[in-house]
């Protein structure tokens, strides 16, 4: 590992100033970054430790919630407001990693964790456009069981591995950012990028920009929400596929619905087509399956991941069944 210096800023403005140094990288829980450094995928000159920056979880004036970026995943999952008003977020966090890792991992780091494509981590032996632009992609035509069925390109077919971000996408979360040029906000669903011809760029984050918080709005659909993760092992494994959904019923009809899929793209995938079909309709098993079918019609599969299409349809229907009491 290359030698590096270490800074621990006390404020957000000190952190963004420190990040302006060449080769500076933010370090939060370190659960992804340190692995990347060990594998020689990241070689920062300076680590800027942001793990002691704001980690509070506060109500917002409009009835939403503001979660500090340094809040630990385990703390967010256990917070009473998250558990009761945003259960999909609590469940998604608890489905991720292990208790020890959740105790270290932060909200900001979770959003920015990198893909788990095995070729990306194999710096010594594999071609990977995300790690080294222009080198090729060994997942196309290789082991691609975990890879994307939506939004992939000829340059990269990786998925984003976060469970938490799938829940945040369904909750219409907003990412608060601070940089040398001031503050800005980006919808979580627009924060991660599809690979296109620049798979090495994962997000719309600007150089040196810090995630300071995640904001959740108030919503009855959020309070009636759930997360389901399908994986090869029942714990300590990344998602093959996951579904986050929230739903509000009124007069026997679906008034509001949000569905996001994980494990299918380089970003959490909002199932807008399925939502459109279901909004205003009475909940039935047939409608759930038809809506999921319409969403999955645009899927493009590879040798190892064609099973995700059927798995996604059934998992969407099962989660909506759980939220409505309709047997799916
Ligand atoms: C064995 C193992 C199993 C796992 N299983 C799962 C799983 O099942 N599901 C899942 O979702 N995740 C899983 N994870 C990933 C884990 O959730 C992430 O590693 C963790 O969330 C990253 O958070 P961190 O605070 O440790 O980030 P770090 O490792 O410190 O940082 C990650 C990245 O975020 C950047 N960063 C951190 N904070 C900020 C900020 N505030 N602003 C801007 N940039 C920032 C860093 O520069 C770095 O690039 C697993 C990890 C391991 C090691
Ligand atoms: S899918 Fe993406 S991350 Fe995986 S090898 Fe190809 S370019 Fe690299």
Short mmCIF file of C-alpha atoms and ligand atoms in Angstrom, two decimals:
data_model
loop_
_atom_site.label_atom_id
_atom_site.label_comp_id
_atom_site.label_asym_id
_atom_site.label_seq_id
_atom_site.Cartn_x
_atom_site.Cartn_y
_atom_site.Cartn_z
CA UNK A 1 0.00 0.00 0.00
CA UNK A 2 1.32 3.46 -0.91
CA UNK A 3 2.10 5.71 2.10
CA UNK A 4 -0.53 8.39 2.71
CA UNK A 5 -1.12 11.23 5.13
CA UNK A 6 -4.16 11.47 7.39
CA UNK A 7 -6.28 14.51 8.28
CA UNK A 8 -9.26 14.72 10.61
CA UNK A 9 -11.18 17.97 9.87
CA UNK A 10 -13.55 19.25 12.55
CA UNK A 11 -16.04 20.94 10.23
CA UNK A 12 -17.59 20.49 6.80
CA UNK A 13 -15.73 23.51 5.43
CA UNK A 14 -12.40 22.19 6.76
CA UNK A 15 -13.21 18.85 5.11
CA UNK A 16 -13.96 20.36 1.70
CA UNK A 17 -10.82 22.51 1.95
CA UNK A 18 -8.73 19.43 2.77
CA UNK A 19 -10.30 17.54 -0.13
CA UNK A 20 -8.98 20.15 -2.55
CA UNK A 21 -5.43 18.78 -2.02
CA UNK A 22 -4.25 16.65 -4.96
CA UNK A 23 -4.85 12.95 -4.27
CA UNK A 24 -7.08 13.59 -1.24
CA UNK A 25 -9.93 11.13 -0.63
CA UNK A 26 -12.64 11.12 2.04
CA UNK A 27 -12.52 8.26 4.53
CA UNK A 28 -15.63 7.44 6.60
CA UNK A 29 -16.05 3.92 8.02
CA UNK A 30 -13.32 2.67 5.68
CA UNK A 31 -15.13 -0.64 5.03
CA UNK A 32 -14.91 -0.24 1.26
CA UNK A 33 -12.12 2.29 0.84
CA UNK A 34 -9.50 0.35 2.81
CA UNK A 35 -10.23 -2.80 0.77
CA UNK A 36 -9.76 -0.75 -2.41
CA UNK A 37 -6.44 0.57 -1.09
CA UNK A 38 -5.27 -2.93 -0.15
CA UNK A 39 -6.06 -4.14 -3.67
CA UNK A 40 -4.19 -1.18 -5.23
CA UNK A 41 -7.37 0.09 -6.87
CA UNK A 42 -7.25 3.34 -4.89
CA UNK A 43 -3.95 4.95 -3.88
CA UNK A 44 -4.81 8.24 -2.14
CA UNK A 45 -2.09 10.68 -1.11
CA UNK A 46 -4.23 11.95 1.80
CA UNK A 47 -7.13 10.45 3.71
CA UNK A 48 -9.59 13.06 4.94
CA UNK A 49 -11.45 11.42 7.82
CA UNK A 50 -15.09 12.57 7.74
CA UNK A 51 -16.39 9.94 10.16
CA UNK A 52 -16.78 12.50 12.96
CA UNK A 53 -18.76 15.03 10.93
CA UNK A 54 -22.55 15.39 11.51
CA UNK A 55 -24.22 12.07 12.23
CA UNK A 56 -27.49 13.25 13.75
CA UNK A 57 -30.94 12.12 12.62
CA UNK A 58 -33.41 14.99 12.90
CA UNK A 59 -37.01 15.73 11.98
CA UNK A 60 -37.39 18.36 9.26
CA UNK A 61 -40.03 21.12 9.52
CA UNK A 62 -42.16 19.46 6.78
CA UNK A 63 -42.36 16.15 8.67
CA UNK A 64 -39.47 14.43 6.91
CA UNK A 65 -36.09 13.28 8.23
CA UNK A 66 -32.54 14.56 7.76
CA UNK A 67 -29.84 11.93 8.26
CA UNK A 68 -26.24 13.13 8.71
CA UNK A 69 -23.84 11.48 6.26
CA UNK A 70 -21.62 10.17 9.05
CA UNK A 71 -24.51 8.32 10.74
CA UNK A 72 -23.59 4.64 11.05
CA UNK A 73 -25.74 2.16 9.14
CA UNK A 74 -26.65 0.30 12.35
CA UNK A 75 -27.74 3.53 14.09
CA UNK A 76 -29.96 4.55 11.16
CA UNK A 77 -31.53 1.08 10.94
CA UNK A 78 -32.41 1.12 14.65
CA UNK A 79 -33.66 4.70 14.85
CA UNK A 80 -37.34 4.76 15.95
CA UNK A 81 -38.35 7.32 13.28
CA UNK A 82 -36.72 5.26 10.54
CA UNK A 83 -38.29 2.03 11.78
CA UNK A 84 -41.81 3.46 11.99
CA UNK A 85 -41.92 6.10 9.23
CA UNK A 86 -39.48 4.54 6.73
CA UNK A 87 -39.40 0.79 7.47
CA UNK A 88 -38.07 0.01 3.98
CA UNK A 89 -34.87 1.86 4.87
CA UNK A 90 -34.41 0.03 8.15
CA UNK A 91 -35.01 -3.33 6.47
CA UNK A 92 -32.66 -2.57 3.59
CA UNK A 93 -29.86 -1.57 5.96
CA UNK A 94 -30.32 -4.67 8.08
CA UNK A 95 -30.18 -6.83 4.94
CA UNK A 96 -26.69 -5.50 4.19
CA UNK A 97 -23.27 -6.82 5.21
CA UNK A 98 -22.86 -7.94 8.85
CA UNK A 99 -23.54 -6.35 12.22
CA UNK A 100 -19.85 -5.46 12.59
CA UNK A 101 -19.68 -3.79 9.18
CA UNK A 102 -22.96 -1.94 9.73
CA UNK A 103 -21.49 -0.55 12.96
CA UNK A 104 -18.60 0.97 10.99
CA UNK A 105 -20.25 1.84 7.66
CA UNK A 106 -21.73 5.30 7.25
CA UNK A 107 -24.59 6.62 5.14
CA UNK A 108 -22.26 8.70 2.92
CA UNK A 109 -19.87 5.80 2.38
CA UNK A 110 -22.71 3.42 1.62
CA UNK A 111 -23.97 5.69 -1.18
CA UNK A 112 -20.44 5.86 -2.63
CA UNK A 113 -19.37 2.23 -2.22
CA UNK A 114 -18.08 0.80 -5.48
CA UNK A 115 -19.32 -2.14 -7.51
CA UNK A 116 -18.68 -5.72 -6.35
CA UNK A 117 -17.90 -6.97 -9.88
CA UNK A 118 -15.14 -9.53 -9.24
CA UNK A 119 -13.11 -8.35 -12.24
CA UNK A 120 -13.04 -4.81 -10.87
CA UNK A 121 -11.28 -6.08 -7.72
CA UNK A 122 -8.86 -8.31 -9.64
CA UNK A 123 -6.38 -5.58 -10.54
CA UNK A 124 -3.61 -8.09 -11.20
CA UNK A 125 -5.40 -10.32 -13.69
CA UNK A 126 -8.57 -8.88 -15.24
CA UNK A 127 -9.56 -6.24 -17.75
CA UNK A 128 -11.98 -3.69 -16.34
CA UNK A 129 -13.04 -0.37 -17.90
CA UNK A 130 -14.29 0.91 -14.57
CA UNK A 131 -10.91 0.41 -12.92
CA UNK A 132 -8.82 1.32 -15.95
CA UNK A 133 -10.67 3.18 -18.70
CA UNK A 134 -10.24 1.62 -22.13
CA UNK A 135 -8.80 -1.70 -20.90
CA UNK A 136 -11.89 -3.81 -21.71
CA UNK A 137 -14.54 -5.65 -19.70
CA UNK A 138 -14.00 -9.27 -18.70
CA UNK A 139 -17.53 -9.57 -17.29
CA UNK A 140 -19.04 -9.41 -20.78
CA UNK A 141 -18.68 -13.00 -21.87
CA UNK A 142 -17.38 -13.93 -18.42
CA UNK A 143 -18.98 -14.55 -15.01
CA UNK A 144 -21.94 -12.17 -15.01
CA UNK A 145 -24.47 -13.74 -12.67
CA UNK A 146 -24.53 -10.58 -10.51
CA UNK A 147 -24.53 -8.13 -13.39
CA UNK A 148 -26.96 -5.62 -14.88
CA UNK A 149 -30.10 -6.24 -16.90
CA UNK A 150 -30.93 -2.54 -17.26
CA UNK A 151 -28.84 0.41 -18.44
CA UNK A 152 -25.61 -1.49 -19.16
CA UNK A 153 -23.31 -0.47 -22.00
CA UNK A 154 -20.78 -2.23 -24.20
CA UNK A 155 -18.15 -0.87 -21.81
CA UNK A 156 -19.53 -2.03 -18.45
CA UNK A 157 -22.35 -4.21 -17.14
CA UNK A 158 -21.69 -3.81 -13.40
CA UNK A 159 -24.37 -3.25 -10.76
CA UNK A 160 -24.37 -0.91 -7.78
CA UNK A 161 -24.20 -3.09 -4.66
CA UNK A 162 -25.93 -0.95 -2.02
CA UNK A 163 -29.13 -2.16 -0.36
CA UNK A 164 -29.67 1.18 1.36
CA UNK A 165 -29.68 3.12 -1.92
CA UNK A 166 -32.51 0.98 -3.33
CA UNK A 167 -34.67 1.98 -0.37
CA UNK A 168 -33.60 5.62 -0.74
CA UNK A 169 -34.58 5.53 -4.43
CA UNK A 170 -38.05 4.27 -3.54
CA UNK A 171 -38.32 6.99 -0.89
CA UNK A 172 -37.43 9.81 -3.32
CA UNK A 173 -34.51 10.77 -1.09
CA UNK A 174 -32.38 13.85 -1.69
CA UNK A 175 -28.58 13.94 -1.32
CA UNK A 176 -27.17 17.09 0.32
CA UNK A 177 -23.72 18.03 -0.96
CA UNK A 178 -21.08 20.59 0.03
CA UNK A 179 -18.07 21.62 -2.03
CA UNK A 180 -15.64 24.49 -2.42
CA UNK A 181 -18.26 26.25 -4.59
CA UNK A 182 -21.09 25.95 -2.06
CA UNK A 183 -23.92 23.56 -1.34
CA UNK A 184 -26.33 21.77 -3.66
CA UNK A 185 -28.91 18.99 -3.59
CA UNK A 186 -29.36 16.09 -5.99
CA UNK A 187 -32.19 13.56 -6.10
CA UNK A 188 -30.78 10.16 -5.08
CA UNK A 189 -32.22 8.63 -8.24
CA UNK A 190 -30.09 11.04 -10.33
CA UNK A 191 -26.96 10.67 -8.20
CA UNK A 192 -25.51 7.42 -9.62
CA UNK A 193 -24.66 7.25 -13.34
CA UNK A 194 -25.26 4.58 -15.93
CA UNK A 195 -21.92 3.51 -17.45
CA UNK A 196 -22.30 4.75 -21.04
CA UNK A 197 -18.81 5.24 -22.45
CA UNK A 198 -17.39 6.45 -19.12
CA UNK A 199 -17.93 3.56 -16.70
CA UNK A 200 -15.07 4.80 -14.52
CA UNK A 201 -17.37 7.63 -13.29
CA UNK A 202 -19.95 6.21 -10.88
CA UNK A 203 -21.83 9.34 -9.80
CA UNK A 204 -22.47 13.02 -10.50
CA UNK A 205 -20.35 14.01 -7.47
CA UNK A 206 -17.88 16.77 -8.35
CA UNK A 207 -14.19 16.53 -7.35
CA UNK A 208 -13.80 17.25 -3.63
CA UNK A 209 -17.54 17.35 -2.97
CA UNK A 210 -18.76 15.91 0.33
CA UNK A 211 -22.09 14.23 1.02
CA UNK A 212 -23.33 15.98 4.16
CA UNK A 213 -26.79 14.43 4.63
CA UNK A 214 -29.66 12.47 3.12
CA UNK A 215 -33.14 13.96 3.31
CA UNK A 216 -36.37 11.97 3.28
CA UNK A 217 -39.71 13.66 2.66
CA UNK A 218 -42.93 12.87 4.53
CA UNK A 219 -45.13 10.29 2.82
CA UNK A 220 -47.85 7.81 3.82
CA UNK A 221 -46.43 5.39 1.20
CA UNK A 222 -43.09 5.45 3.04
CA UNK A 223 -44.73 4.30 6.27
CA UNK A 224 -46.21 1.26 4.47
CA UNK A 225 -43.02 0.06 2.84
CA UNK A 226 -40.87 -3.05 2.66
CA UNK A 227 -37.59 -4.39 1.30
CA UNK A 228 -36.84 -7.86 0.02
CA UNK A 229 -33.38 -9.05 -0.94
CA UNK A 230 -32.65 -12.24 -2.88
CA UNK A 231 -29.12 -13.57 -2.53
CA UNK A 232 -27.09 -16.74 -2.82
CA UNK A 233 -26.62 -17.01 0.98
CA UNK A 234 -29.15 -15.90 3.54
CA UNK A 235 -26.72 -13.50 5.19
CA UNK A 236 -23.49 -11.68 4.47
CA UNK A 237 -24.01 -11.65 0.70
CA UNK A 238 -24.71 -8.96 -1.85
CA UNK A 239 -28.07 -8.87 -3.64
CA UNK A 240 -28.65 -10.84 -6.78
CA UNK A 241 -31.81 -8.79 -6.89
CA UNK A 242 -33.78 -6.68 -4.46
CA UNK A 243 -37.06 -4.80 -4.34
CA UNK A 244 -37.93 -1.75 -2.25
CA UNK A 245 -41.52 -0.60 -2.38
CA UNK A 246 -43.92 1.73 -0.60
CA UNK A 247 -47.63 1.96 -1.17
CA UNK A 248 -50.64 4.00 -0.03
CA UNK A 249 -54.15 2.64 -0.44
CA UNK A 250 -57.30 4.79 -0.45
CA UNK A 251 -60.83 3.51 -1.05
CA UNK A 252 -59.52 0.11 -2.13
CA UNK A 253 -57.29 1.64 -4.84
CA UNK A 254 -53.56 2.32 -5.02
CA UNK A 255 -53.22 6.06 -4.42
CA UNK A 256 -49.43 6.26 -4.33
CA UNK A 257 -46.81 3.66 -5.15
CA UNK A 258 -43.00 3.64 -5.34
CA UNK A 259 -40.97 0.66 -6.51
CA UNK A 260 -37.19 0.45 -6.88
CA UNK A 261 -35.07 -2.52 -7.92
CA UNK A 262 -31.53 -3.34 -6.78
CA UNK A 263 -28.97 -5.67 -8.34
CA UNK A 264 -30.19 -4.83 -11.84
CA UNK A 265 -28.23 -1.72 -12.92
CA UNK A 266 -25.31 0.55 -12.10
CA UNK A 267 -27.79 2.59 -10.07
CA UNK A 268 -30.93 1.82 -8.09
CA UNK A 269 -33.59 1.27 -10.73
CA UNK A 270 -36.89 3.06 -10.24
CA UNK A 271 -39.67 0.92 -11.74
CA UNK A 272 -41.63 3.91 -13.09
CA UNK A 273 -43.45 1.91 -15.78
CA UNK A 274 -44.79 -0.55 -13.20
CA UNK A 275 -45.79 2.33 -10.90
CA UNK A 276 -47.72 4.02 -13.72
CA UNK A 277 -49.67 0.86 -14.47
CA UNK A 278 -50.64 0.32 -10.83
CA UNK A 279 -51.44 3.87 -9.72
CA UNK A 280 -55.23 4.32 -9.35
CA UNK A 281 -55.96 0.60 -9.72
CA UNK A 282 -57.24 -1.94 -7.20
CA UNK A 283 -54.44 -4.22 -5.98
CA UNK A 284 -54.58 -7.74 -7.42
CA UNK A 285 -51.98 -10.42 -7.95
CA UNK A 286 -52.60 -10.34 -11.72
CA UNK A 287 -52.03 -6.56 -11.87
CA UNK A 288 -48.83 -6.81 -9.85
CA UNK A 289 -47.46 -9.44 -12.21
CA UNK A 290 -48.58 -7.51 -15.32
CA UNK A 291 -46.95 -4.31 -14.04
CA UNK A 292 -43.71 -6.14 -13.25
CA UNK A 293 -43.83 -7.80 -16.67
CA UNK A 294 -44.16 -4.39 -18.37
CA UNK A 295 -41.19 -3.03 -16.39
CA UNK A 296 -39.02 -6.04 -17.21
CA UNK A 297 -39.86 -5.92 -20.93
CA UNK A 298 -36.89 -3.58 -21.44
CA UNK A 299 -34.40 -5.88 -19.69
CA UNK A 300 -31.33 -7.02 -21.61
CA UNK A 301 -29.67 -10.11 -20.17
CA UNK A 302 -26.27 -11.78 -20.48
CA UNK A 303 -25.26 -15.46 -20.36
CA UNK A 304 -25.26 -15.73 -16.58
CA UNK A 305 -28.08 -13.47 -15.45
CA UNK A 306 -31.20 -14.19 -17.56
CA UNK A 307 -32.84 -15.66 -14.44
CA UNK A 308 -33.10 -12.15 -12.97
CA UNK A 309 -36.05 -11.25 -15.22
CA UNK A 310 -38.40 -13.86 -13.81
CA UNK A 311 -36.95 -13.39 -10.33
CA UNK A 312 -37.65 -9.65 -10.50
CA UNK A 313 -41.26 -10.14 -11.62
CA UNK A 314 -42.00 -12.57 -8.81
CA UNK A 315 -40.20 -10.53 -6.18
CA UNK A 316 -42.02 -7.31 -7.13
CA UNK A 317 -45.36 -9.15 -6.96
CA UNK A 318 -44.45 -10.73 -3.61
CA UNK A 319 -43.45 -7.41 -2.01
CA UNK A 320 -46.59 -5.65 -3.28
CA UNK A 321 -48.58 -8.60 -1.98
CA UNK A 322 -46.99 -8.15 1.44
CA UNK A 323 -47.86 -4.44 1.47
CA UNK A 324 -51.50 -4.88 0.38
CA UNK A 325 -52.40 -8.21 1.96
CA UNK A 326 -53.15 -9.54 -1.54
CA UNK A 327 -51.85 -13.07 -1.90
CA UNK A 328 -49.09 -12.86 -4.47
C1 LIG B 1 -17.72 -8.10 3.55
C2 LIG B 1 -18.63 -6.98 3.16
C3 LIG B 1 -19.97 -7.25 2.91
C4 LIG B 1 -20.83 -6.22 2.55
N1 LIG B 1 -22.15 -6.49 2.27
C5 LIG B 1 -22.97 -5.48 1.88
C6 LIG B 1 -24.33 -5.73 1.55
O1 LIG B 1 -24.80 -6.85 1.61
N2 LIG B 1 -25.09 -4.68 1.18
C7 LIG B 1 -24.60 -3.40 1.11
O2 LIG B 1 -25.34 -2.49 0.76
N3 LIG B 1 -23.32 -3.15 1.40
C8 LIG B 1 -22.51 -4.15 1.78
N4 LIG B 1 -21.19 -3.89 2.06
C9 LIG B 1 -20.67 -2.57 1.76
C10 LIG B 1 -20.76 -1.64 2.91
O3 LIG B 1 -22.10 -1.29 3.12
C11 LIG B 1 -19.95 -0.42 2.49
O4 LIG B 1 -18.59 -0.81 2.48
C12 LIG B 1 -20.15 0.74 3.44
O5 LIG B 1 -21.48 1.16 3.43
C13 LIG B 1 -19.25 1.89 3.05
O6 LIG B 1 -19.36 2.88 4.06
P1 LIG B 1 -18.05 3.44 4.76
O7 LIG B 1 -18.50 4.51 5.66
O8 LIG B 1 -17.25 2.35 5.37
O9 LIG B 1 -17.32 4.06 3.50
P2 LIG B 1 -15.77 4.18 3.18
O10 LIG B 1 -15.22 2.85 2.85
O11 LIG B 1 -15.08 5.00 4.19
O12 LIG B 1 -15.87 5.05 1.84
C14 LIG B 1 -16.46 4.53 0.67
C15 LIG B 1 -16.37 5.62 -0.42
O13 LIG B 1 -17.19 6.72 -0.05
C16 LIG B 1 -16.44 7.93 -0.02
N5 LIG B 1 -17.05 8.72 1.06
C17 LIG B 1 -17.34 8.28 2.31
N6 LIG B 1 -18.07 9.22 2.98
C18 LIG B 1 -18.24 10.26 2.11
C19 LIG B 1 -18.92 11.50 2.19
N7 LIG B 1 -19.58 11.88 3.29
N8 LIG B 1 -18.89 12.32 1.10
C20 LIG B 1 -18.23 11.98 -0.03
N9 LIG B 1 -17.54 10.81 -0.14
C21 LIG B 1 -17.58 9.95 0.90
C22 LIG B 1 -15.01 7.50 0.21
O14 LIG B 1 -14.08 8.45 -0.31
C23 LIG B 1 -14.98 6.19 -0.57
O15 LIG B 1 -14.78 6.48 -1.94
C24 LIG B 1 -20.32 -4.90 2.46
C25 LIG B 1 -18.97 -4.62 2.73
C26 LIG B 1 -18.14 -5.65 3.09
C27 LIG B 1 -16.70 -5.32 3.39
S1 LIG B 2 -18.67 -5.01 -15.66
FE1 LIG B 2 -17.77 -3.01 -15.30
S2 LIG B 2 -16.75 -3.28 -13.32
FE2 LIG B 2 -17.07 -5.35 -14.17
S3 LIG B 2 -15.25 -5.85 -15.44
FE3 LIG B 2 -16.73 -4.90 -16.78
S4 LIG B 2 -16.09 -2.76 -16.75
FE4 LIG B 2 -15.23 -3.67 -14.94
#
